[in-house]
XYZ file of C-alpha atoms in Angstrom:
496
model
C -11.595 18.876 -19.836
C -11.716 18.756 -16.045
C -14.013 21.810 -15.927
C -16.798 19.277 -16.588
C -17.644 17.174 -13.518
C -16.200 13.704 -14.020
C -17.447 10.457 -12.576
C -14.569 8.097 -11.921
C -14.308 4.684 -10.346
C -11.881 2.403 -8.613
C -12.719 -1.229 -9.299
C -10.323 -3.618 -7.561
C -10.387 -7.418 -7.787
C -9.583 -8.212 -4.142
C -6.935 -10.880 -3.671
C -5.316 -9.408 -0.534
C -4.409 -6.045 0.927
C -4.295 -3.065 -1.423
C -1.117 -2.950 -3.533
C 0.595 0.425 -3.530
C 0.111 0.667 -7.312
C -3.618 0.076 -6.918
C -3.653 2.676 -4.147
C -2.215 5.199 -6.609
C -4.917 4.274 -9.143
C -7.589 4.831 -6.491
C -5.983 8.120 -5.474
C -5.784 9.509 -9.026
C -9.438 8.625 -9.644
C -10.356 10.312 -6.372
C -8.309 13.405 -7.242
C -9.858 13.798 -10.700
C -13.360 13.471 -9.293
C -12.700 16.008 -6.557
C -10.841 18.441 -8.846
C -13.653 18.437 -11.405
C -16.447 18.602 -8.837
C -17.596 15.143 -9.871
C -18.092 11.800 -8.133
C -15.853 8.914 -7.114
C -17.256 5.362 -7.071
C -15.941 2.130 -5.552
C -16.907 -1.153 -7.212
C -15.728 -4.671 -6.370
C -14.880 -6.764 -9.428
C -15.160 -10.389 -8.339
C -16.043 -12.338 -11.467
C -12.690 -14.135 -11.426
C -13.752 -16.662 -8.820
C -10.464 -18.579 -8.918
C -8.526 -15.553 -7.681
C -11.149 -13.814 -5.565
C -10.613 -13.806 -1.789
C -13.706 -12.707 0.109
C -11.804 -11.562 3.213
C -9.755 -9.276 0.976
C -12.816 -7.103 0.255
C -12.784 -5.826 3.822
C -9.009 -5.452 3.718
C -9.152 -3.235 0.620
C -11.913 -1.095 2.119
C -9.962 -0.723 5.377
C -6.804 0.249 3.473
C -8.690 2.919 1.514
C -10.241 4.294 4.700
C -6.813 4.412 6.378
C -5.469 6.424 3.443
C -8.293 8.907 3.898
C -10.059 8.145 0.608
C -13.860 8.335 0.724
C -16.212 7.477 -2.120
C -19.545 9.030 -3.024
C -21.149 5.870 -4.367
C -20.418 2.175 -4.240
C -19.919 -0.673 -1.850
C -20.730 0.243 1.784
C -22.128 3.622 0.676
C -24.790 2.442 -1.780
C -26.237 4.364 -4.690
C -28.724 4.218 -7.576
C -26.783 1.647 -9.642
C -26.185 -1.006 -6.974
C -25.272 -3.667 -6.254
C -21.620 -2.646 -6.468
C -20.307 -6.200 -6.420
C -20.155 -7.893 -9.804
C -21.078 -11.262 -8.308
C -24.532 -9.764 -7.597
C -24.966 -8.538 -11.189
C -24.698 -11.740 -13.236
C -28.214 -11.425 -14.676
C -27.369 -7.988 -16.100
C -24.340 -9.366 -17.929
C -26.194 -12.413 -19.223
C -28.932 -10.193 -20.677
C -26.342 -8.124 -22.530
C -24.707 -11.285 -23.850
C -28.125 -12.471 -25.082
C -28.633 -9.087 -26.742
C -25.370 -9.501 -28.651
C -26.220 -13.090 -29.581
C -29.615 -12.023 -30.939
C -27.990 -9.261 -33.014
C -25.394 -11.636 -34.479
C -22.630 -9.737 -32.673
C -21.702 -12.722 -30.533
C -21.786 -16.498 -30.946
C -21.375 -19.742 -29.055
C -18.094 -21.627 -29.007
C -17.289 -24.921 -27.318
C -13.645 -25.872 -27.792
C -12.113 -27.653 -24.830
C -9.047 -26.181 -23.067
C -6.978 -28.991 -24.578
C -8.123 -28.123 -28.095
C -7.302 -24.439 -27.572
C -3.878 -25.344 -26.165
C -3.176 -27.427 -29.261
C -4.075 -24.479 -31.481
C -1.755 -22.226 -29.481
C 1.110 -24.678 -29.768
C 0.546 -24.962 -33.506
C 0.719 -21.172 -33.832
C 3.903 -21.056 -31.749
C 5.471 -23.739 -33.916
C 4.866 -21.480 -36.924
C 6.185 -18.498 -34.892
C 2.800 -16.833 -35.143
C 0.708 -15.024 -32.547
C -2.261 -17.196 -31.679
C -5.631 -15.666 -32.514
C -8.879 -17.511 -32.276
C -10.259 -18.289 -35.740
C -13.980 -17.757 -36.123
C -15.732 -20.795 -37.652
C -17.134 -20.362 -41.154
C -20.584 -21.324 -39.892
C -21.498 -19.962 -36.486
C -22.947 -22.475 -34.017
C -26.633 -22.135 -33.224
C -28.311 -22.255 -29.839
C -29.273 -25.857 -30.600
C -25.624 -26.660 -31.339
C -24.712 -25.129 -27.982
C -27.292 -27.288 -26.171
C -25.965 -30.438 -27.806
C -22.412 -29.443 -26.854
C -23.448 -28.924 -23.232
C -25.183 -32.292 -23.205
C -21.968 -33.844 -24.458
C -20.056 -32.257 -21.574
C -18.260 -29.626 -23.621
C -17.653 -26.123 -22.189
C -19.942 -23.658 -23.956
C -18.843 -20.028 -23.947
C -20.029 -16.902 -25.727
C -17.508 -15.037 -27.874
C -17.847 -11.471 -29.129
C -17.789 -11.199 -32.907
C -15.274 -8.505 -33.824
C -16.704 -6.313 -36.612
C -13.481 -6.279 -38.627
C -12.465 -2.630 -38.488
C -9.544 -0.857 -36.892
C -10.095 0.534 -33.396
C -8.871 4.038 -32.603
C -8.349 4.912 -28.940
C -7.490 8.334 -27.591
C -5.635 8.094 -24.326
C -4.951 11.276 -22.330
C -1.487 10.012 -21.375
C -0.282 7.882 -24.287
C -2.027 9.746 -27.092
C -3.768 8.092 -30.040
C -3.505 4.325 -30.279
C -4.849 2.273 -33.189
C -5.411 -1.477 -33.047
C -5.693 -2.878 -36.611
C -8.468 -5.336 -37.381
C -5.982 -8.110 -38.177
C -4.622 -7.904 -34.615
C -8.022 -8.517 -33.050
C -9.709 -11.836 -32.331
C -13.103 -12.912 -31.091
C -12.801 -12.862 -27.304
C -14.890 -14.592 -24.648
C -17.537 -12.466 -22.928
C -19.459 -15.211 -21.102
C -17.703 -18.214 -19.574
C -18.962 -21.775 -19.562
C -20.145 -21.453 -15.954
C -22.358 -18.489 -16.876
C -20.087 -15.864 -15.298
C -19.179 -12.823 -17.368
C -15.558 -12.161 -18.190
C -13.826 -9.001 -17.033
C -14.401 -7.360 -20.417
C -18.190 -7.645 -20.512
C -18.775 -6.996 -16.813
C -16.463 -3.997 -16.819
C -18.089 -2.376 -19.848
C -21.656 -2.980 -18.655
C -20.945 -1.671 -15.172
C -19.103 1.439 -16.338
C -22.013 2.311 -18.633
C -24.829 1.603 -16.171
C -22.985 3.384 -13.373
C -22.388 6.472 -15.495
C -18.577 6.420 -15.450
C -17.259 9.191 -17.698
C -13.501 8.917 -17.143
C -11.453 5.739 -16.696
C -8.019 6.014 -15.098
C -6.263 2.695 -14.667
C -2.859 1.051 -14.978
C -0.889 0.938 -18.197
C -1.306 -2.845 -18.349
C -4.986 -2.360 -19.269
C -4.271 -0.228 -22.343
C -3.803 -3.351 -24.475
C -7.306 -4.516 -23.475
C -9.086 -1.269 -24.213
C -9.848 -2.054 -27.875
C -12.135 -4.861 -26.686
C -14.049 -2.448 -24.481
C -14.406 0.089 -27.289
C -15.925 -2.580 -29.548
C -18.291 -3.824 -26.844
C -19.522 -0.302 -26.107
C -20.046 0.278 -29.805
C -22.069 -2.946 -30.150
C -24.150 -2.286 -27.022
C -24.786 1.368 -27.818
C -22.961 2.663 -24.751
C -21.244 6.088 -24.689
C -17.452 6.093 -24.802
C -15.699 7.496 -21.701
C -12.382 9.326 -21.564
C -9.289 7.205 -20.895
C -5.994 7.762 -19.129
C -3.627 4.878 -18.456
C -1.090 5.329 -15.705
C 2.637 4.547 -16.028
C 4.164 1.551 -14.324
C 5.701 1.878 -10.869
C 9.177 0.336 -10.909
C 11.998 -0.393 -8.464
C 15.595 0.828 -8.556
C 16.449 -1.729 -11.253
C 13.551 -0.656 -13.460
C 11.566 -3.816 -12.665
C 7.874 -3.850 -11.870
C 7.485 -3.167 -8.160
C 7.468 -6.369 -6.131
C 8.315 -7.686 -2.663
C 11.954 -8.194 -3.657
C 12.900 -4.850 -2.114
C 10.379 -4.590 0.705
C 6.758 -3.774 1.411
C 4.467 -3.264 -1.585
C 0.989 -3.129 -0.051
C -0.639 -0.349 1.937
C -1.178 -2.412 5.082
C 2.534 -3.318 5.267
C 3.474 0.367 5.244
C 0.838 1.046 7.898
C 2.220 -1.811 9.978
C 5.769 -0.505 9.518
C 4.789 2.803 11.108
C 4.162 5.189 8.209
C 1.586 7.975 8.289
C -1.180 7.726 5.675
C -0.694 11.382 4.741
C 2.941 10.649 3.881
C 1.918 7.673 1.718
C -0.709 9.781 -0.068
C 1.754 12.615 -0.671
C 4.378 10.197 -1.983
C 2.214 8.106 -4.328
C 0.492 11.262 -5.563
C 3.819 12.213 -7.140
C 4.448 8.805 -8.739
C 3.958 9.586 -12.406
C 2.360 12.982 -11.826
C 3.885 16.394 -11.183
C 2.254 19.741 -10.391
C 2.467 22.608 -12.807
C 5.003 25.336 -12.176
C 7.764 24.470 -9.788
C 9.389 21.736 -7.757
C 6.845 21.607 -4.958
C 6.659 18.205 -3.269
C 4.677 18.654 -0.047
C 0.914 18.246 -0.481
C -2.075 17.372 1.631
C -4.832 15.282 0.058
C -6.961 18.381 -0.517
C -4.030 20.243 -2.049
C -3.388 17.348 -4.424
C -7.029 17.462 -5.514
C -6.829 21.186 -6.115
C -3.673 20.886 -8.222
C -4.449 17.647 -10.060
C -4.786 17.461 -13.826
C -4.640 14.463 -16.123
C -2.432 16.436 -18.508
C 0.368 16.383 -15.914
C 0.543 12.570 -15.806
C 3.837 11.374 -17.244
C 4.008 8.377 -19.561
C 7.482 7.417 -18.273
C 7.698 4.730 -15.608
C 7.572 6.043 -12.029
C 10.458 5.097 -9.711
C 9.447 3.980 -6.226
C 12.227 5.555 -4.167
C 12.019 4.031 -0.687
C 14.569 6.477 0.739
C 12.415 9.343 -0.493
C 9.343 7.790 1.111
C 11.187 7.605 4.433
C 12.106 11.278 4.024
C 8.470 12.164 3.289
C 7.362 10.270 6.386
C 9.984 11.942 8.570
C 8.791 15.366 7.421
C 5.133 14.415 7.941
C 5.851 13.198 11.478
C 7.724 16.381 12.336
C 4.847 18.497 10.997
C 2.052 16.533 12.709
C 0.349 17.942 15.785
C 0.809 16.014 19.033
C -2.834 14.946 18.864
C -2.498 13.634 15.298
C 0.732 11.825 16.123
C -0.789 10.183 19.181
C -3.812 8.969 17.211
C -1.583 7.495 14.508
C 0.691 5.892 17.107
C -2.282 4.250 18.798
C -3.386 2.863 15.435
C 0.138 1.473 14.921
C -0.030 -0.217 18.330
C -3.394 -1.856 17.570
C -2.019 -3.715 14.528
C 1.379 -4.653 15.959
C 2.669 -6.553 18.935
C 4.523 -3.869 20.890
C 5.417 -3.234 24.534
C 3.184 -0.156 24.447
C -0.140 -2.014 24.481
C -2.286 -0.892 27.414
C -0.368 2.317 28.175
C -2.426 5.451 28.815
C -2.442 8.381 26.402
C -0.253 10.554 28.625
C 2.502 7.921 28.713
C 2.269 7.277 24.968
C 2.487 11.022 24.285
C 5.567 11.258 26.494
C 7.184 8.316 24.682
C 6.647 10.082 21.348
C 8.052 13.321 22.745
C 11.243 11.739 24.086
C 11.772 9.914 20.756
C 11.407 13.127 18.713
C 13.135 12.917 15.347
C 12.037 9.357 14.603
C 11.313 8.361 10.991
C 8.615 5.729 11.548
C 6.789 4.404 14.587
C 8.946 1.286 14.313
C 11.868 3.514 15.374
C 9.984 4.344 18.578
C 9.771 0.647 19.389
C 13.498 0.282 18.800
C 14.348 3.330 20.893
C 11.928 3.067 23.799
C 10.276 -0.338 23.671
C 12.689 -1.901 26.154
C 11.453 0.458 28.864
C 8.051 -1.253 28.897
C 8.936 -4.937 28.864
C 9.525 -7.238 31.822
C 13.026 -7.032 33.280
C 13.573 -10.682 32.410
C 12.910 -9.922 28.739
C 15.965 -7.667 28.477
C 18.597 -9.282 26.291
C 22.109 -7.897 26.670
C 23.786 -7.263 23.349
C 27.208 -8.895 23.509
C 28.938 -6.135 21.567
C 27.401 -3.460 23.795
C 28.544 -5.284 26.930
C 32.123 -5.554 25.676
C 32.266 -2.030 24.287
C 30.558 -0.202 27.160
C 30.506 -2.242 30.358
C 33.635 -4.396 30.178
C 35.991 -1.848 28.635
C 39.052 -0.763 30.618
C 38.807 -3.635 33.085
C 35.087 -3.203 33.756
C 34.909 0.573 33.837
C 31.206 0.521 32.867
C 30.342 -1.963 35.611
C 32.171 0.201 38.123
C 30.132 3.210 37.023
C 26.888 1.256 37.581
C 28.030 0.255 41.078
C 28.788 3.889 41.838
C 25.496 5.210 40.436
C 23.246 2.635 42.045
C 23.166 4.068 45.633
C 23.000 7.629 44.324
C 19.947 6.845 42.197
C 18.316 5.079 45.125
C 18.440 8.293 47.140
C 17.663 10.695 44.282
C 14.363 12.624 44.179
C 12.841 11.061 41.035
C 12.231 13.751 38.465
C 14.058 14.658 35.252
C 15.737 17.716 36.736
C 17.276 15.923 39.710
C 18.256 12.913 37.601
C 19.907 15.220 35.079
C 21.924 17.052 37.755
C 23.015 13.793 39.373
C 24.262 12.326 36.098
C 25.832 15.588 35.016
C 27.764 15.833 38.284
C 29.043 12.276 37.824
C 30.068 13.047 34.263
C 32.160 15.997 35.461
C 33.908 13.686 37.915
C 35.078 11.461 35.055
C 37.022 14.295 33.430
C 40.790 13.845 33.574
C 43.584 15.828 31.965
C 45.064 14.958 29.653
C 42.194 12.783 28.348
C 42.943 9.063 28.232
C 40.354 8.320 25.530
C 37.936 10.037 23.132
C 34.765 9.069 24.988
C 32.779 12.145 26.118
C 32.305 12.394 29.902
C 28.514 12.061 29.762
C 28.800 8.942 27.587
C 30.861 7.293 30.334
C 27.860 7.742 32.608
C 24.919 7.410 30.240
C 26.025 4.467 28.108
C 26.551 1.982 30.978
C 23.092 2.907 32.220
C 21.590 2.398 28.754
C 23.073 -1.070 28.416
C 21.998 -2.047 31.929
C 18.449 -0.746 31.450
C 17.732 -1.708 27.822
C 20.415 -4.240 26.842
C 21.632 -1.967 24.032
C 23.204 1.427 23.426
C 20.078 3.133 22.035
C 17.376 4.765 24.162
C 15.777 8.183 24.616
C 17.751 10.916 26.437
C 19.144 9.184 29.503
C 17.293 11.188 32.171
C 14.021 10.617 30.266
C 14.859 6.929 30.035
C 15.298 6.677 33.795
C 12.199 8.747 34.523
C 9.976 6.672 32.209
C 11.324 3.439 33.628
C 10.858 4.572 37.228
C 13.156 4.248 40.252
C 12.136 0.698 41.198
C 12.672 -0.812 37.751
C 15.841 1.235 37.197
C 17.429 -0.148 40.340
C 16.177 -3.671 39.650
C 17.678 -3.655 36.152
C 20.998 -2.323 37.374
C 21.081 -5.097 39.979
C 20.180 -7.704 37.373
C 22.869 -6.480 34.998
C 25.551 -6.540 37.696
C 24.434 -9.934 38.941
C 24.335 -11.544 35.476
C 27.304 -9.911 33.827
C 29.803 -8.583 36.392
C 31.557 -11.919 36.732
């Protein structure tokens, strides 16, 4: 199937930043288009004006760009079928609705919301599924005008032809929706805006979409689209509906367990290539083997719709962290620096304004970190004002005050030595190493390693906590003046 070039689309309804599930939908459409030598289109579906958030359009586009996904046609790029915003295409939908009305395949309806609610409640009372009942005599255009004049909401409903609908889905197989489970659905709302069903079908046809990949939740709507295409004379595309993404408890992914949108993962310090690799394996697996590491291009080369699994996909956050850790370790220094600078631009960190050489050094001394947020935790304190250092109470008791102030005594001993030291990593290392050797006694009086007796008091004095880069790197990055000032501040504030 994928030997024929496919034209796919991603058509979000922007209400905020891109959800990770929507990102996977966009990715799979991109992969199929690239694998088949076809085209990938981006369309904005904004006919639901109650939910639409205009600022979210830019957010979705930015999220897709950050992930590395580029489209061949659509919003921002343009193309022969534009505009690629549904709010600009209302006349097209209205003409198709008029075509269906003229052919007797649609009709006017003007029940109020209260009347429809009453019908639903009546069906529920009988333990029946509510389905709209077509009137015996269809309203005319004149009836619709009189209803409008009376202040009633006039909509256009599609007239279901009364036959079963067979759908072939590349993931879920053949699905049949019997005629008695269908009802006449709204295609044009009272305000003149098309519903999702009509706008979606018209756009997919006029934009030449040949393969629709979307979430499983849309499978139950597909029969409506099949009937509309049949009535309008549009060709039927291929379908593949993607499995749900669920959390550890098997629930639909939500904010209960953490970030769920692309921007939140970006803000938390993940690499886009790690996100792409991870979501590319949510519900899809490559043929032949247990391979898990892929670039975007490698995913496109390996992708096939036949390898999509119908079982729900588990969003394993620990596995995502592992993917990110591997991606960071494999990234070139240049790539890592660029990603780190992006992280800094969207977060409030102590690293703002630092030059590239300093940022690169920070990354190097924090080697082994899992996300850029870990770099902030490990090295951020070196770039804040001395007065901003908060001394962790547990660290003070455990490191500085132990054994009648042993840690404070070490700081008092180190302070004049550091003042005289030639300030480079080698000299700092030798100075601290020599002091560590001097702490060795036999037999040992505790289990604390000699270097820890030197390094840990310095860490607490300089950062307020027990975590920092390698101690000589910490001192070098901080500089002699700030190192001495922080030692003095620590002794002055805490010694008594």
